[in-house]
GROMACS .gro file of C-alpha atoms in nm:
model
  466
    1MET     CA    1   0.523   1.848  -1.350
    2LEU     CA    2   0.148   1.849  -1.362
    3LYS     CA    3   0.138   2.214  -1.268
    4SER     CA    4   0.282   2.321  -1.603
    5PHE     CA    5  -0.026   2.190  -1.783
    6ALA     CA    6  -0.312   2.259  -1.545
    7THR     CA    7  -0.400   2.341  -1.191
    8ILE     CA    8  -0.397   2.126  -0.880
    9LEU     CA    9  -0.714   2.227  -0.697
   10LEU     CA   10  -0.794   2.164  -0.334
   11CYS     CA   11  -1.145   2.025  -0.344
   12VAL     CA   12  -1.291   2.242  -0.072
   13GLY     CA   13  -1.437   2.455  -0.082
   14TYR     CA   14  -1.736   2.540  -0.260
   15LEU     CA   15  -1.780   2.902  -0.137
   16ALA     CA   16  -2.140   3.004  -0.081
   17GLY     CA   17  -2.120   3.395  -0.043
   18ALA     CA   18   0.719  -0.374  -0.631
   19VAL     CA   19   0.397  -0.555  -0.573
   20ASP     CA   20   0.379  -0.928  -0.501
   21HIS     CA   21   0.250  -1.107  -0.814
   22ALA     CA   22   0.056  -1.349  -0.598
   23ALA     CA   23  -0.136  -1.061  -0.443
   24ALA     CA   24  -0.228  -0.938  -0.789
   25GLN     CA   25  -0.376  -1.278  -0.869
   26ASP     CA   26  -0.636  -1.226  -0.592
   27ARG     CA   27  -0.802  -0.973  -0.822
   28ARG     CA   28  -0.999  -1.082  -1.128
   29VAL     CA   29  -1.230  -0.941  -1.393
   30PRO     CA   30  -1.602  -1.041  -1.404
   31SER     CA   31  -1.644  -1.391  -1.550
   32SER     CA   32  -2.014  -1.384  -1.637
   33GLY     CA   33  -2.304  -1.156  -1.722
   34ALA     CA   34  -2.444  -1.216  -1.375
   35GLU     CA   35  -2.129  -1.077  -1.218
   36LEU     CA   36  -2.158  -0.765  -1.431
   37ARG     CA   37  -2.493  -0.700  -1.265
   38LEU     CA   38  -2.339  -0.702  -0.919
   39SER     CA   39  -2.385  -0.383  -0.716
   40TYR     CA   40  -2.180  -0.169  -0.479
   41ALA     CA   41  -2.496  -0.090  -0.282
   42PRO     CA   42  -2.416  -0.312   0.022
   43ILE     CA   43  -2.082  -0.135   0.068
   44VAL     CA   44  -2.234   0.209   0.019
   45GLN     CA   45  -2.516   0.144   0.264
   46ARG     CA   46  -2.266   0.037   0.528
   47VAL     CA   47  -2.029   0.328   0.466
   48GLN     CA   48  -2.261   0.625   0.403
   49PRO     CA   49  -2.361   0.691   0.767
   50ALA     CA   50  -1.994   0.748   0.859
   51VAL     CA   51  -1.936   1.012   0.588
   52VAL     CA   52  -2.046   1.359   0.694
   53ASN     CA   53  -2.075   1.710   0.557
   54VAL     CA   54  -1.858   1.979   0.714
   55TYR     CA   55  -1.980   2.339   0.719
   56ALA     CA   56  -1.727   2.602   0.826
   57ALA     CA   57  -1.782   2.973   0.869
   58LYS     CA   58  -1.561   3.266   0.964
   59THR     CA   59  -1.633   3.631   1.024
   60VAL     CA   60  -1.426   3.880   0.825
   61GLN     CA   61  -1.427   4.255   0.856
   62ASN     CA   62  -1.450   4.462   0.539
   63ARG     CA   63  -1.165   4.700   0.614
   64ASN     CA   64  -1.123   5.004   0.391
   65PRO     CA   65  -0.754   5.032   0.290
   66LEU     CA   66  -0.785   5.413   0.317
   67LEU     CA   67  -0.796   5.369   0.694
   68ASP     CA   68  -0.426   5.287   0.681
   69ASP     CA   69  -0.351   5.629   0.531
   70PRO     CA   70  -0.267   5.873   0.815
   71ILE     CA   71  -0.375   6.174   0.605
   72PHE     CA   72  -0.716   6.020   0.543
   73ARG     CA   73  -0.754   5.942   0.912
   74ARG     CA   74  -0.652   6.295   1.011
   75PHE     CA   75  -0.900   6.478   0.788
   76PHE     CA   76  -1.192   6.238   0.784
   77GLY     CA   77  -1.158   6.078   1.124
   78VAL     CA   78  -1.191   5.711   1.206
   79PRO     CA   79  -1.534   5.563   1.135
   80GLY     CA   80  -1.700   5.325   1.375
   81GLN     CA   81  -1.700   4.950   1.360
   82GLN     CA   82  -1.655   4.827   1.006
   83PRO     CA   83  -1.922   4.598   0.859
   84GLU     CA   84  -1.862   4.228   0.902
   85GLN     CA   85  -1.924   3.955   0.650
   86MET     CA   86  -1.965   3.582   0.707
   87GLN     CA   87  -1.764   3.360   0.473
   88ARG     CA   88  -1.876   2.999   0.448
   89SER     CA   89  -1.714   2.691   0.301
   90LEU     CA   90  -1.831   2.338   0.249
   91GLY     CA   91  -1.641   2.012   0.261
   92SER     CA   92  -1.678   1.653   0.370
   93GLY     CA   93  -1.548   1.442   0.656
   94VAL     CA   94  -1.528   1.088   0.791
   95MET     CA   95  -1.632   0.964   1.134
   96VAL     CA   96  -1.336   0.768   1.273
   97ASP     CA   97  -1.441   0.725   1.636
   98SER     CA   98  -1.783   0.643   1.778
   99THR     CA   99  -1.757   0.930   2.028
  100GLY     CA  100  -1.788   1.178   1.740
  101LEU     CA  101  -1.433   1.223   1.613
  102VAL     CA  102  -1.428   1.337   1.250
  103VAL     CA  103  -1.130   1.371   1.015
  104THR     CA  104  -1.140   1.620   0.728
  105ASN     CA  105  -0.901   1.841   0.533
  106ASN     CA  106  -0.736   2.130   0.710
  107HIS     CA  107  -0.816   2.363   0.421
  108VAL     CA  108  -1.188   2.297   0.474
  109ILE     CA  109  -1.188   2.449   0.824
  110GLU     CA  110  -0.884   2.680   0.810
  111GLY     CA  111  -0.960   3.005   0.992
  112ALA     CA  112  -1.313   2.897   1.082
  113ASP     CA  113  -1.492   3.049   1.380
  114GLN     CA  114  -1.781   2.801   1.361
  115VAL     CA  115  -1.790   2.440   1.242
  116LYS     CA  116  -2.098   2.221   1.198
  117ILE     CA  117  -2.126   1.854   1.111
  118SER     CA  118  -2.423   1.721   0.915
  119LEU     CA  119  -2.486   1.346   0.912
  120ALA     CA  120  -2.629   1.145   0.625
  121ASP     CA  121  -2.965   1.139   0.809
  122LYS     CA  122  -2.969   1.526   0.802
  123ARG     CA  123  -2.902   1.574   1.173
  124GLU     CA  124  -2.663   1.860   1.249
  125PHE     CA  125  -2.419   1.905   1.537
  126GLU     CA  126  -2.186   2.180   1.650
  127ALA     CA  127  -1.822   2.070   1.637
  128GLU     CA  128  -1.492   2.190   1.778
  129ILE     CA  129  -1.150   2.170   1.616
  130VAL     CA  130  -0.935   1.924   1.811
  131LEU     CA  131  -0.623   1.925   1.597
  132LYS     CA  132  -0.502   2.089   1.275
  133ASP     CA  133  -0.204   1.966   1.076
  134SER     CA  134  -0.117   2.184   0.779
  135ARG     CA  135   0.176   1.957   0.687
  136THR     CA  136  -0.065   1.682   0.582
  137ASP     CA  137  -0.367   1.908   0.520
  138LEU     CA  138  -0.566   1.710   0.775
  139ALA     CA  139  -0.775   1.822   1.070
  140VAL     CA  140  -0.965   1.636   1.340
  141LEU     CA  141  -1.300   1.764   1.470
  142LYS     CA  142  -1.510   1.654   1.767
  143ILE     CA  143  -1.889   1.666   1.783
  144LYS     CA  144  -1.978   1.856   2.098
  145ASP     CA  145  -2.280   1.639   2.175
  146GLY     CA  146  -2.098   1.324   2.279
  147LYS     CA  147  -2.396   1.140   2.427
  148GLU     CA  148  -2.456   0.891   2.146
  149LYS     CA  149  -2.244   0.646   1.956
  150PHE     CA  150  -2.184   0.725   1.589
  151THR     CA  151  -2.119   0.495   1.293
  152THR     CA  152  -1.751   0.489   1.199
  153LEU     CA  153  -1.520   0.370   0.923
  154ASP     CA  154  -1.227   0.140   0.993
  155PHE     CA  155  -0.888   0.216   0.842
  156ALA     CA  156  -0.759   0.006   0.554
  157ASN     CA  157  -0.388  -0.057   0.513
  158SER     CA  158  -0.324   0.180   0.223
  159ASP     CA  159   0.010   0.010   0.151
  160GLU     CA  160  -0.187  -0.293   0.030
  161LEU     CA  161  -0.363  -0.101  -0.247
  162LEU     CA  162  -0.277  -0.194  -0.605
  163VAL     CA  163  -0.312   0.010  -0.920
  164GLY     CA  164  -0.639  -0.107  -1.078
  165ASP     CA  165  -0.822  -0.172  -0.750
  166VAL     CA  166  -1.180  -0.046  -0.751
  167VAL     CA  167  -1.252   0.238  -0.506
  168LEU     CA  168  -1.552   0.453  -0.415
  169ALA     CA  169  -1.539   0.826  -0.343
  170ILE     CA  170  -1.806   0.960  -0.109
  171GLY     CA  171  -1.861   1.326  -0.027
  172ASN     CA  172  -2.075   1.632  -0.090
  173PRO     CA  173  -1.965   1.787  -0.423
  174PHE     CA  174  -2.093   2.137  -0.497
  175GLY     CA  175  -2.324   2.112  -0.198
  176VAL     CA  176  -2.575   1.894  -0.384
  177GLY     CA  177  -2.583   1.633  -0.106
  178GLN     CA  178  -2.402   1.310  -0.032
  179THR     CA  179  -2.281   1.154  -0.356
  180VAL     CA  180  -2.102   0.829  -0.441
  181THR     CA  181  -1.873   0.786  -0.742
  182HIS     CA  182  -1.659   0.492  -0.837
  183GLY     CA  183  -1.335   0.435  -1.023
  184ILE     CA  184  -1.002   0.265  -0.986
  185VAL     CA  185  -0.670   0.342  -0.822
  186SER     CA  186  -0.489   0.507  -1.114
  187ALA     CA  187  -0.148   0.539  -0.947
  188LEU     CA  188   0.019   0.512  -0.609
  189ALA     CA  189   0.289   0.716  -0.437
  190ARG     CA  190   0.238   1.033  -0.639
  191THR     CA  191   0.508   1.262  -0.498
  192GLN     CA  192   0.523   1.560  -0.735
  193VAL     CA  193   0.180   1.709  -0.674
  194GLY     CA  194   0.279   2.010  -0.466
  195ILE     CA  195  -0.012   2.020  -0.218
  196THR     CA  196   0.129   1.935   0.126
  197ASP     CA  197   0.463   1.876   0.297
  198TYR     CA  198   0.410   1.500   0.276
  199GLN     CA  199   0.393   1.434  -0.098
  200PHE     CA  200   0.263   1.078  -0.123
  201PHE     CA  201  -0.085   1.048  -0.272
  202ILE     CA  202  -0.324   0.786  -0.403
  203GLN     CA  203  -0.440   0.889  -0.750
  204THR     CA  204  -0.787   0.785  -0.862
  205ASP     CA  205  -1.023   0.845  -1.154
  206ALA     CA  206  -1.330   0.833  -0.931
  207ALA     CA  207  -1.506   1.164  -0.989
  208ILE     CA  208  -1.402   1.416  -0.723
  209ASN     CA  209  -1.522   1.776  -0.730
  210PRO     CA  210  -1.518   2.088  -0.508
  211GLY     CA  211  -1.691   1.994  -0.183
  212ASN     CA  212  -1.547   1.641  -0.185
  213SER     CA  213  -1.247   1.758   0.021
  214GLY     CA  214  -1.221   1.555   0.339
  215GLY     CA  215  -1.451   1.282   0.207
  216ALA     CA  216  -1.382   0.911   0.204
  217LEU     CA  217  -1.200   0.702  -0.054
  218VAL     CA  218  -1.325   0.352   0.026
  219ASP     CA  219  -1.195   0.012  -0.084
  220MET     CA  220  -1.409  -0.290  -0.167
  221THR     CA  221  -1.402  -0.412   0.193
  222GLY     CA  222  -1.576  -0.091   0.301
  223LYS     CA  223  -1.270   0.044   0.479
  224LEU     CA  224  -1.117   0.390   0.457
  225ALA     CA  225  -0.831   0.385   0.205
  226GLY     CA  226  -0.775   0.760   0.195
  227ILE     CA  227  -0.909   1.112   0.242
  228ASN     CA  228  -0.996   1.287  -0.085
  229THR     CA  229  -0.803   1.611  -0.098
  230ALA     CA  230  -0.742   1.761  -0.443
  231ILE     CA  231  -0.814   1.739  -0.814
  232PHE     CA  232  -0.609   1.807  -1.123
  233SER     CA  233  -0.822   2.025  -1.343
  234ARG     CA  234  -0.820   2.280  -1.623
  235SER     CA  235  -1.177   2.391  -1.557
  236GLY     CA  236  -1.227   2.352  -1.181
  237GLY     CA  237  -1.435   2.035  -1.227
  238SER     CA  238  -1.339   1.670  -1.218
  239GLN     CA  239  -1.133   1.549  -1.512
  240GLY     CA  240  -1.057   1.202  -1.385
  241ILE     CA  241  -0.746   1.281  -1.181
  242GLY     CA  242  -0.804   1.306  -0.809
  243PHE     CA  243  -0.567   1.274  -0.516
  244ALA     CA  244  -0.625   1.124  -0.172
  245ILE     CA  245  -0.412   1.117   0.142
  246PRO     CA  246  -0.335   0.751   0.223
  247SER     CA  247  -0.513   0.610   0.527
  248ASN     CA  248  -0.185   0.514   0.693
  249MET     CA  249  -0.099   0.885   0.718
  250VAL     CA  250  -0.453   0.971   0.831
  251ARG     CA  251  -0.420   0.710   1.106
  252VAL     CA  252  -0.113   0.890   1.248
  253VAL     CA  253  -0.295   1.224   1.269
  254VAL     CA  254  -0.605   1.071   1.429
  255ALA     CA  255  -0.390   0.887   1.684
  256SER     CA  256  -0.230   1.218   1.788
  257ALA     CA  257  -0.576   1.373   1.830
  258LYS     CA  258  -0.697   1.080   2.041
  259SER     CA  259  -0.394   1.111   2.268
  260GLY     CA  260  -0.489   1.471   2.345
  261GLY     CA  261  -0.208   1.634   2.153
  262LYS     CA  262  -0.249   1.971   1.983
  263ALA     CA  263   0.018   1.884   1.728
  264VAL     CA  264   0.104   1.565   1.542
  265LYS     CA  265   0.404   1.381   1.680
  266ARG     CA  266   0.621   1.217   1.417
  267PRO     CA  267   0.959   1.046   1.403
  268TRP     CA  268   1.253   1.278   1.337
  269LEU     CA  269   1.549   1.165   1.127
  270GLY     CA  270   1.779   1.462   1.182
  271ALA     CA  271   1.929   1.463   0.835
  272LYS     CA  272   1.872   1.677   0.528
  273LEU     CA  273   1.787   1.478   0.217
  274GLN     CA  274   1.798   1.572  -0.150
  275ALA     CA  275   1.665   1.419  -0.469
  276VAL     CA  276   1.893   1.222  -0.700
  277THR     CA  277   1.915   1.398  -1.035
  278PRO     CA  278   2.028   1.218  -1.351
  279GLU     CA  279   2.361   1.400  -1.318
  280ILE     CA  280   2.408   1.283  -0.958
  281ALA     CA  281   2.306   0.930  -1.058
  282GLU     CA  282   2.570   0.928  -1.332
  283THR     CA  283   2.835   1.055  -1.089
  284MET     CA  284   2.745   0.785  -0.836
  285GLY     CA  285   2.732   0.512  -1.099
  286LEU     CA  286   2.360   0.447  -1.048
  287LYS     CA  287   2.146   0.290  -1.320
  288LEU     CA  288   1.841   0.497  -1.219
  289PRO     CA  289   1.808   0.834  -1.037
  290ASN     CA  290   1.624   0.682  -0.740
  291GLY     CA  291   1.665   0.713  -0.366
  292ALA     CA  292   1.712   0.993  -0.114
  293LEU     CA  293   2.064   1.133  -0.087
  294VAL     CA  294   2.185   1.243   0.257
  295ALA     CA  295   2.321   1.598   0.232
  296ASN     CA  296   2.410   1.646   0.600
  297VAL     CA  297   2.342   1.494   0.941
  298ALA     CA  298   2.269   1.686   1.262
  299PRO     CA  299   2.493   1.598   1.559
  300ASN     CA  300   2.332   1.371   1.821
  301SER     CA  301   2.025   1.319   1.599
  302PRO     CA  302   1.867   0.974   1.549
  303ALA     CA  303   2.037   0.956   1.209
  304ALA     CA  304   2.378   1.034   1.360
  305ARG     CA  305   2.335   0.775   1.636
  306ALA     CA  306   2.229   0.517   1.378
  307GLY     CA  307   2.546   0.576   1.176
  308VAL     CA  308   2.395   0.762   0.879
  309LYS     CA  309   2.661   0.962   0.696
  310PRO     CA  310   2.658   1.241   0.437
  311SER     CA  311   2.653   1.100   0.080
  312ASP     CA  312   2.466   0.787   0.193
  313LEU     CA  313   2.185   0.699  -0.048
  314ILE     CA  314   1.870   0.579   0.132
  315ILE     CA  315   1.704   0.316  -0.086
  316ALA     CA  316   1.456   0.146   0.149
  317VAL     CA  317   1.268   0.183   0.480
  318GLU     CA  318   1.159  -0.145   0.640
  319GLY     CA  319   1.201  -0.316   0.303
  320GLN     CA  320   0.988  -0.061   0.116
  321THR     CA  321   1.165   0.097  -0.179
  322ILE     CA  322   1.241   0.469  -0.161
  323ASP     CA  323   1.232   0.656  -0.492
  324ASP     CA  324   1.284   1.010  -0.365
  325PRO     CA  325   1.293   1.220  -0.044
  326ASN     CA  326   0.913   1.261  -0.045
  327ALA     CA  327   0.869   0.886  -0.038
  328PHE     CA  328   1.114   0.862   0.252
  329ASP     CA  329   0.933   1.135   0.445
  330TYR     CA  330   0.604   0.945   0.413
  331ARG     CA  331   0.745   0.601   0.497
  332PHE     CA  332   0.937   0.735   0.797
  333ALA     CA  333   0.656   0.961   0.926
  334THR     CA  334   0.409   0.672   0.932
  335ARG     CA  335   0.630   0.458   1.156
  336GLN     CA  336   0.522   0.427   1.520
  337LEU     CA  337   0.714   0.632   1.775
  338GLY     CA  338   0.908   0.456   2.043
  339GLY     CA  339   1.051   0.173   1.837
  340SER     CA  340   1.304   0.173   1.557
  341ALA     CA  341   1.311   0.153   1.179
  342GLN     CA  342   1.555  -0.028   0.956
  343ILE     CA  343   1.679   0.174   0.662
  344ASP     CA  344   1.891   0.046   0.376
  345VAL     CA  345   2.159   0.278   0.242
  346GLN     CA  346   2.404   0.246  -0.041
  347ARG     CA  347   2.754   0.344   0.067
  348ALA     CA  348   3.060   0.303  -0.155
  349GLY     CA  349   2.870   0.063  -0.378
  350LYS     CA  350   2.753  -0.161  -0.094
  351THR     CA  351   2.418  -0.189   0.083
  352VAL     CA  352   2.435  -0.116   0.455
  353LYS     CA  353   2.146  -0.178   0.695
  354LEU     CA  354   2.106   0.076   0.976
  355THR     CA  355   1.862   0.091   1.267
  356VAL     CA  356   1.723   0.437   1.341
  357PRO     CA  357   1.544   0.510   1.671
  358LEU     CA  358   1.196   0.658   1.622
  359GLU     CA  359   1.171   0.968   1.838
  360THR     CA  360   1.038   1.321   1.806
  361ALA     CA  361   1.252   1.625   1.736
  362PRO     CA  362   1.345   1.834   2.042
  363ASP     CA  363   1.134   2.150   2.069
  364THR     CA  364   1.316   2.335   2.345
  365ASN     CA  365   1.315   2.716   2.369
  366ARG     CA  366   1.069   2.757   2.085
  367ASP     CA  367   0.921   3.075   2.245
  368GLU     CA  368   0.655   3.123   1.977
  369ILE     CA  369   0.494   3.471   1.974
  370GLU     CA  370   0.273   3.685   1.750
  371LEU     CA  371   0.404   4.035   1.682
  372THR     CA  372   0.136   4.300   1.726
  373ALA     CA  373   0.326   4.630   1.744
  374ARG     CA  374   0.292   4.878   1.455
  375SER     CA  375   0.579   4.766   1.231
  376PRO     CA  376   0.644   4.565   0.913
  377PHE     CA  377   0.628   4.254   1.135
  378GLN     CA  378   0.272   4.313   1.263
  379GLY     CA  379   0.072   3.992   1.218
  380ALA     CA  380   0.376   3.763   1.192
  381LYS     CA  381   0.399   3.457   1.415
  382VAL     CA  382   0.763   3.381   1.486
  383ALA     CA  383   0.959   3.121   1.680
  384ASN     CA  384   1.315   3.036   1.775
  385ILE     CA  385   1.450   2.765   1.547
  386SER     CA  386   1.453   2.441   1.742
  387PRO     CA  387   1.512   2.103   1.574
  388ALA     CA  388   1.133   2.056   1.569
  389VAL     CA  389   1.075   2.392   1.400
  390ALA     CA  390   1.352   2.321   1.149
  391ASP     CA  391   1.189   1.986   1.069
  392GLU     CA  392   0.845   2.144   1.025
  393LEU     CA  393   0.975   2.412   0.787
  394HIS     CA  394   1.231   2.197   0.604
  395LEU     CA  395   1.523   2.409   0.722
  396ASP     CA  396   1.876   2.287   0.776
  397SER     CA  397   1.869   2.114   1.116
  398GLN     CA  398   2.167   2.325   1.231
  399THR     CA  399   2.005   2.659   1.145
  400GLU     CA  400   1.975   2.907   1.432
  401GLY     CA  401   1.777   3.228   1.477
  402VAL     CA  402   1.416   3.345   1.447
  403VAL     CA  403   1.182   3.223   1.175
  404VAL     CA  404   0.836   3.321   1.054
  405ILE     CA  405   0.609   3.022   1.116
  406ASP     CA  406   0.277   3.178   1.013
  407LEU     CA  407   0.115   3.503   0.895
  408VAL     CA  408  -0.216   3.649   1.002
  409ASP     CA  409  -0.450   3.727   0.714
  410GLY     CA  410  -0.464   4.102   0.660
  411GLY     CA  411  -0.159   4.168   0.876
  412THR     CA  412   0.114   4.410   0.775
  413ALA     CA  413   0.375   4.132   0.757
  414ALA     CA  414   0.171   3.945   0.496
  415SER     CA  415   0.101   4.260   0.293
  416VAL     CA  416   0.468   4.367   0.271
  417GLY     CA  417   0.570   4.023   0.147
  418PHE     CA  418   0.702   3.821   0.439
  419GLN     CA  419   0.662   3.446   0.390
  420LYS     CA  420   0.642   3.143   0.612
  421GLY     CA  421   0.998   3.012   0.654
  422ASP     CA  422   1.168   3.353   0.635
  423ILE     CA  423   1.456   3.377   0.883
  424ILE     CA  424   1.504   3.725   1.034
  425LEU     CA  425   1.874   3.792   1.089
  426ALA     CA  426   1.883   4.165   1.170
  427VAL     CA  427   1.660   4.471   1.207
  428ASN     CA  428   1.812   4.820   1.178
  429ASN     CA  429   2.161   4.676   1.227
  430GLN     CA  430   2.057   4.492   1.543
  431LYS     CA  431   2.119   4.115   1.538
  432ILE     CA  432   1.807   3.905   1.597
  433ALA     CA  433   1.901   3.592   1.792
  434LYS     CA  434   1.571   3.512   1.964
  435THR     CA  435   1.204   3.607   1.944
  436SER     CA  436   1.234   3.855   2.231
  437ASP     CA  437   1.493   4.046   2.026
  438LEU     CA  438   1.251   4.078   1.735
  439ASP     CA  439   0.963   4.172   1.965
  440LYS     CA  440   1.174   4.451   2.115
  441ALA     CA  441   1.289   4.572   1.772
  442SER     CA  442   0.931   4.577   1.638
  443LYS     CA  443   0.821   4.801   1.928
  444ALA     CA  444   1.103   5.051   1.886
  445GLY     CA  445   0.920   5.250   1.617
  446SER     CA  446   1.107   5.375   1.314
  447ARG     CA  447   1.050   5.573   0.996
  448LEU     CA  448   1.281   5.336   0.809
  449TRP     CA  449   1.322   4.962   0.858
  450ARG     CA  450   1.637   4.789   0.734
  451ILE     CA  451   1.579   4.417   0.755
  452VAL     CA  452   1.807   4.123   0.670
  453VAL     CA  453   1.618   3.805   0.580
  454VAL     CA  454   1.722   3.459   0.465
  455ARG     CA  455   1.476   3.296   0.226
  456GLY     CA  456   1.545   2.967   0.050
  457GLY     CA  457   1.909   2.984   0.152
  458GLN     CA  458   1.957   3.330   0.001
  459GLN     CA  459   2.020   3.643   0.208
  460ILE     CA  460   1.798   3.940   0.120
  461ASN     CA  461   1.843   4.300   0.238
  462VAL     CA  462   1.509   4.486   0.257
  463THR     CA  463   1.435   4.852   0.330
  464LEU     CA  464   1.078   4.946   0.420
  465GLY     CA  465   0.914   5.273   0.513
  466GLY     CA  466   0.761   5.314   0.860
   0.00000   0.00000   0.00000
């Protein structure tokens, strides 16, 4: 794993305060001195107007932790409004629709109260957040002044990229202004990076630095091949290993934003997958530990209706090889809803072709709420576990109960150690079956809180003071 040697850095954020051989033959090295003097300038000039700077700001209150001490409050009283501080971050973005639709990284604008877009010609516009998708670390913004038509970038088919293809990275590193770097595609389908839920990245050696997050990775046709997202670095600066979200995934998120959705709609398989270890490969008689092994299948799910069974080994989606569950997640998530996808599975030594309907996971009775009462749960956003919630949080599709889906910065729940994905089973010996149960329990008031939580499949008993 890369993480054992260095750090994977999200590039935001500069704080101020089996490939076809014939296709490969289409590429060639320069054949003359004249060709070596060729320039990328025509591509850059065409692309630059569509790459923007994204400025995000949020107001934070400098809260003194002594205010949480009841003795301090009793003897010294409660002071007035605490001083506020404006935190600012800088990233990049790409104009993908002439009406002013911009795609960037979610971590660039996360928690922002204000967002501004600056064009290459220095004009600035206020922007609103249309859609945020933490699972891909993508967000879509909309320029509020929609009177003019803006220059845009077309999407490339990122599945057609080859290792060795020349690419350009365009963004605003360190806030110095729009910058262009070039390099090659170093690797494809990187799945062990640990940045987002969908682990499937383009790796490039084009110089990417803090501030490049959300910027464009452009191919030699001037089309958007990916959104620059992170760097692998020991020092915080570029060391020739950058990661970009493939344009085919970006296209899905943008399409959801254009349709007016507040969340990205993706196909749901309804089966839990696991990686094939060398030990499992040996047990199954496989030459290589590749594929995605089906651990279980939810009743009445698309996988169940297609005939997928536990112990099936998924080896391909629409003819594209699947090396691990992350690769399957990407290939399946980028399929268009409403149709079907053919998956190849190995079963009892034979290859079986199955047709899976492409439909979203049911999200009935989600009942999402934020807990605000004085309790260990204050600042936790919780929801009933529907198939959609289970899919979002990578839970077993048959799990029931109430789960933490988010935590408010500075909330009690975050400070006492609750995590996204925690399932709350009981509070003070009262079973928690739905969000209303937890809301009621959090308002009861208690000097001692006995809480039963499931985290990562393990049950944990916690006792907290009131």
